[in-house]
């Protein structure tokens, strides 16, 4: 048995989530459905920010949250039931006040192929009004400390 190839990440030090594609993740074509990929992006995003201390309790305490404003996904290759995947993410842009960007890369462990690349942008919102709001200091500190330079960022 040969070892899986080393994973070639677009940027250094991704926060990762291991995924096994389940039969229920697939669609009529037999590969993982695009809606499932989006669910995985959300799961790794929450896991990442919570690991940094930006917990749901902090969101409730501040009354603020980072809401997705845009998601751009390039589906490069299919994933099938049983595939072992690793989804990496990085915070690649943060304006220090309102907006951030997060980059994604999904790799199949067996052959090291990148199946997906994506970028999501976020805006800080007041959880009650759901209107844009300046990020609280706790968010500023956490997101500033997690920023990985060199990735795709916010549209300027």
GROMACS .gro file of C-alpha atoms in nm:
model
  156
    1UNK     CA    1   0.000   0.000   0.000
    2UNK     CA    2   0.135   0.343  -0.091
    3UNK     CA    3   0.107   0.647   0.129
    4UNK     CA    4  -0.116   0.934   0.023
    5UNK     CA    5   0.077   1.222  -0.134
    6UNK     CA    6   0.165   1.526   0.073
    7UNK     CA    7  -0.105   1.791   0.052
    8UNK     CA    8  -0.007   2.096  -0.150
    9UNK     CA    9  -0.179   2.397   0.002
   10UNK     CA   10  -0.220   2.728  -0.178
   11UNK     CA   11  -0.117   2.916   0.138
   12UNK     CA   12   0.075   2.810   0.449
   13UNK     CA   13  -0.081   2.687   0.770
   14UNK     CA   14  -0.447   2.624   0.683
   15UNK     CA   15  -0.705   2.549   0.947
   16UNK     CA   16  -0.832   2.209   0.833
   17UNK     CA   17  -1.136   1.988   0.858
   18UNK     CA   18  -1.127   1.619   0.761
   19UNK     CA   19  -1.429   1.502   0.563
   20UNK     CA   20  -1.546   1.162   0.445
   21UNK     CA   21  -1.799   1.194   0.163
   22UNK     CA   22  -2.115   1.006   0.261
   23UNK     CA   23  -2.361   0.845   0.019
   24UNK     CA   24  -2.624   1.101   0.123
   25UNK     CA   25  -2.385   1.381   0.021
   26UNK     CA   26  -2.406   1.272  -0.343
   27UNK     CA   27  -2.658   1.372  -0.607
   28UNK     CA   28  -2.807   1.198  -0.912
   29UNK     CA   29  -2.474   1.228  -1.092
   30UNK     CA   30  -2.306   1.027  -0.818
   31UNK     CA   31  -2.078   1.300  -0.688
   32UNK     CA   32  -2.097   1.535  -0.391
   33UNK     CA   33  -2.369   1.791  -0.447
   34UNK     CA   34  -2.280   2.160  -0.467
   35UNK     CA   35  -2.504   2.237  -0.168
   36UNK     CA   36  -2.299   1.993   0.041
   37UNK     CA   37  -1.976   2.170  -0.055
   38UNK     CA   38  -2.126   2.499   0.069
   39UNK     CA   39  -2.226   2.330   0.396
   40UNK     CA   40  -1.865   2.210   0.438
   41UNK     CA   41  -1.737   2.566   0.379
   42UNK     CA   42  -1.965   2.692   0.655
   43UNK     CA   43  -1.861   2.412   0.891
   44UNK     CA   44  -1.488   2.479   0.851
   45UNK     CA   45  -1.545   2.856   0.884
   46UNK     CA   46  -1.728   2.820   1.218
   47UNK     CA   47  -1.476   2.565   1.346
   48UNK     CA   48  -1.192   2.803   1.256
   49UNK     CA   49  -1.330   3.116   1.421
   50UNK     CA   50  -1.441   2.923   1.730
   51UNK     CA   51  -1.088   2.781   1.763
   52UNK     CA   52  -0.962   3.141   1.764
   53UNK     CA   53  -1.196   3.239   2.049
   54UNK     CA   54  -1.469   3.396   1.837
   55UNK     CA   55  -1.732   3.170   1.994
   56UNK     CA   56  -2.107   3.194   1.965
   57UNK     CA   57  -2.110   3.320   2.325
   58UNK     CA   58  -1.890   3.612   2.215
   59UNK     CA   59  -2.127   3.683   1.926
   60UNK     CA   60  -2.422   3.691   2.166
   61UNK     CA   61  -2.232   3.902   2.419
   62UNK     CA   62  -2.137   4.165   2.159
   63UNK     CA   63  -2.458   4.141   1.959
   64UNK     CA   64  -2.249   4.128   1.641
   65UNK     CA   65  -2.170   3.863   1.380
   66UNK     CA   66  -1.982   3.831   1.053
   67UNK     CA   67  -2.244   3.756   0.786
   68UNK     CA   68  -2.154   3.612   0.447
   69UNK     CA   69  -2.204   3.866   0.169
   70UNK     CA   70  -2.065   3.669  -0.125
   71UNK     CA   71  -1.932   3.322  -0.198
   72UNK     CA   72  -1.729   3.237  -0.507
   73UNK     CA   73  -1.665   2.866  -0.565
   74UNK     CA   74  -1.468   2.694  -0.840
   75UNK     CA   75  -1.562   2.325  -0.858
   76UNK     CA   76  -1.251   2.173  -1.017
   77UNK     CA   77  -1.307   1.798  -0.979
   78UNK     CA   78  -1.576   1.570  -0.836
   79UNK     CA   79  -1.576   1.403  -0.497
   80UNK     CA   80  -1.750   1.067  -0.464
   81UNK     CA   81  -1.894   0.865  -0.177
   82UNK     CA   82  -1.614   0.726   0.036
   83UNK     CA   83  -1.356   0.987  -0.067
   84UNK     CA   84  -1.141   1.116   0.219
   85UNK     CA   85  -1.103   1.494   0.188
   86UNK     CA   86  -0.927   1.772   0.374
   87UNK     CA   87  -1.079   2.120   0.361
   88UNK     CA   88  -0.844   2.406   0.441
   89UNK     CA   89  -0.931   2.768   0.511
   90UNK     CA   90  -0.750   3.094   0.578
   91UNK     CA   91  -0.864   3.444   0.674
   92UNK     CA   92  -0.704   3.634   0.385
   93UNK     CA   93  -0.835   3.989   0.424
   94UNK     CA   94  -0.970   4.209   0.702
   95UNK     CA   95  -1.026   4.581   0.682
   96UNK     CA   96  -1.018   4.615   1.062
   97UNK     CA   97  -1.370   4.758   1.080
   98UNK     CA   98  -1.643   4.584   0.881
   99UNK     CA   99  -1.534   4.342   0.609
  100UNK     CA  100  -1.331   4.023   0.587
  101UNK     CA  101  -1.250   3.754   0.332
  102UNK     CA  102  -1.187   3.384   0.376
  103UNK     CA  103  -1.022   3.152   0.124
  104UNK     CA  104  -1.085   2.775   0.090
  105UNK     CA  105  -0.917   2.476  -0.073
  106UNK     CA  106  -1.054   2.120  -0.075
  107UNK     CA  107  -0.807   1.836  -0.139
  108UNK     CA  108  -0.869   1.464  -0.191
  109UNK     CA  109  -0.620   1.274   0.030
  110UNK     CA  110  -0.577   0.971  -0.199
  111UNK     CA  111  -0.425   1.161  -0.492
  112UNK     CA  112  -0.358   1.511  -0.355
  113UNK     CA  113  -0.585   1.669  -0.616
  114UNK     CA  114  -0.752   2.001  -0.540
  115UNK     CA  115  -1.127   1.959  -0.594
  116UNK     CA  116  -1.245   2.308  -0.501
  117UNK     CA  117  -1.116   2.658  -0.444
  118UNK     CA  118  -1.336   2.926  -0.298
  119UNK     CA  119  -1.356   3.269  -0.144
  120UNK     CA  120  -1.624   3.411   0.081
  121UNK     CA  121  -1.659   3.771   0.192
  122UNK     CA  122  -1.824   3.880   0.514
  123UNK     CA  123  -1.958   4.196   0.674
  124UNK     CA  124  -2.005   4.266   1.040
  125UNK     CA  125  -2.372   4.306   1.125
  126UNK     CA  126  -2.579   4.386   1.430
  127UNK     CA  127  -2.756   4.061   1.517
  128UNK     CA  128  -3.085   4.232   1.608
  129UNK     CA  129  -3.120   4.474   1.317
  130UNK     CA  130  -2.913   4.267   1.071
  131UNK     CA  131  -2.770   4.595   0.945
  132UNK     CA  132  -2.399   4.665   0.893
  133UNK     CA  133  -2.216   4.754   1.214
  134UNK     CA  134  -1.861   4.826   1.318
  135UNK     CA  135  -1.687   4.516   1.451
  136UNK     CA  136  -1.639   4.507   1.828
  137UNK     CA  137  -1.283   4.522   1.965
  138UNK     CA  138  -1.285   4.149   2.042
  139UNK     CA  139  -1.354   4.070   1.673
  140UNK     CA  140  -1.090   4.318   1.560
  141UNK     CA  141  -0.827   4.158   1.783
  142UNK     CA  142  -0.913   3.800   1.686
  143UNK     CA  143  -0.943   3.859   1.312
  144UNK     CA  144  -0.633   4.080   1.296
  145UNK     CA  145  -0.432   3.807   1.467
  146UNK     CA  146  -0.557   3.536   1.229
  147UNK     CA  147  -0.489   3.715   0.901
  148UNK     CA  148  -0.280   3.517   0.649
  149UNK     CA  149  -0.118   3.742   0.386
  150UNK     CA  150  -0.086   3.650   0.022
  151UNK     CA  151  -0.432   3.515  -0.047
  152UNK     CA  152  -0.729   3.645  -0.238
  153UNK     CA  153  -0.894   3.934  -0.065
  154UNK     CA  154  -1.180   4.176  -0.067
  155UNK     CA  155  -1.279   4.344  -0.393
  156UNK     CA  156  -1.140   4.697  -0.388
   0.00000   0.00000   0.00000
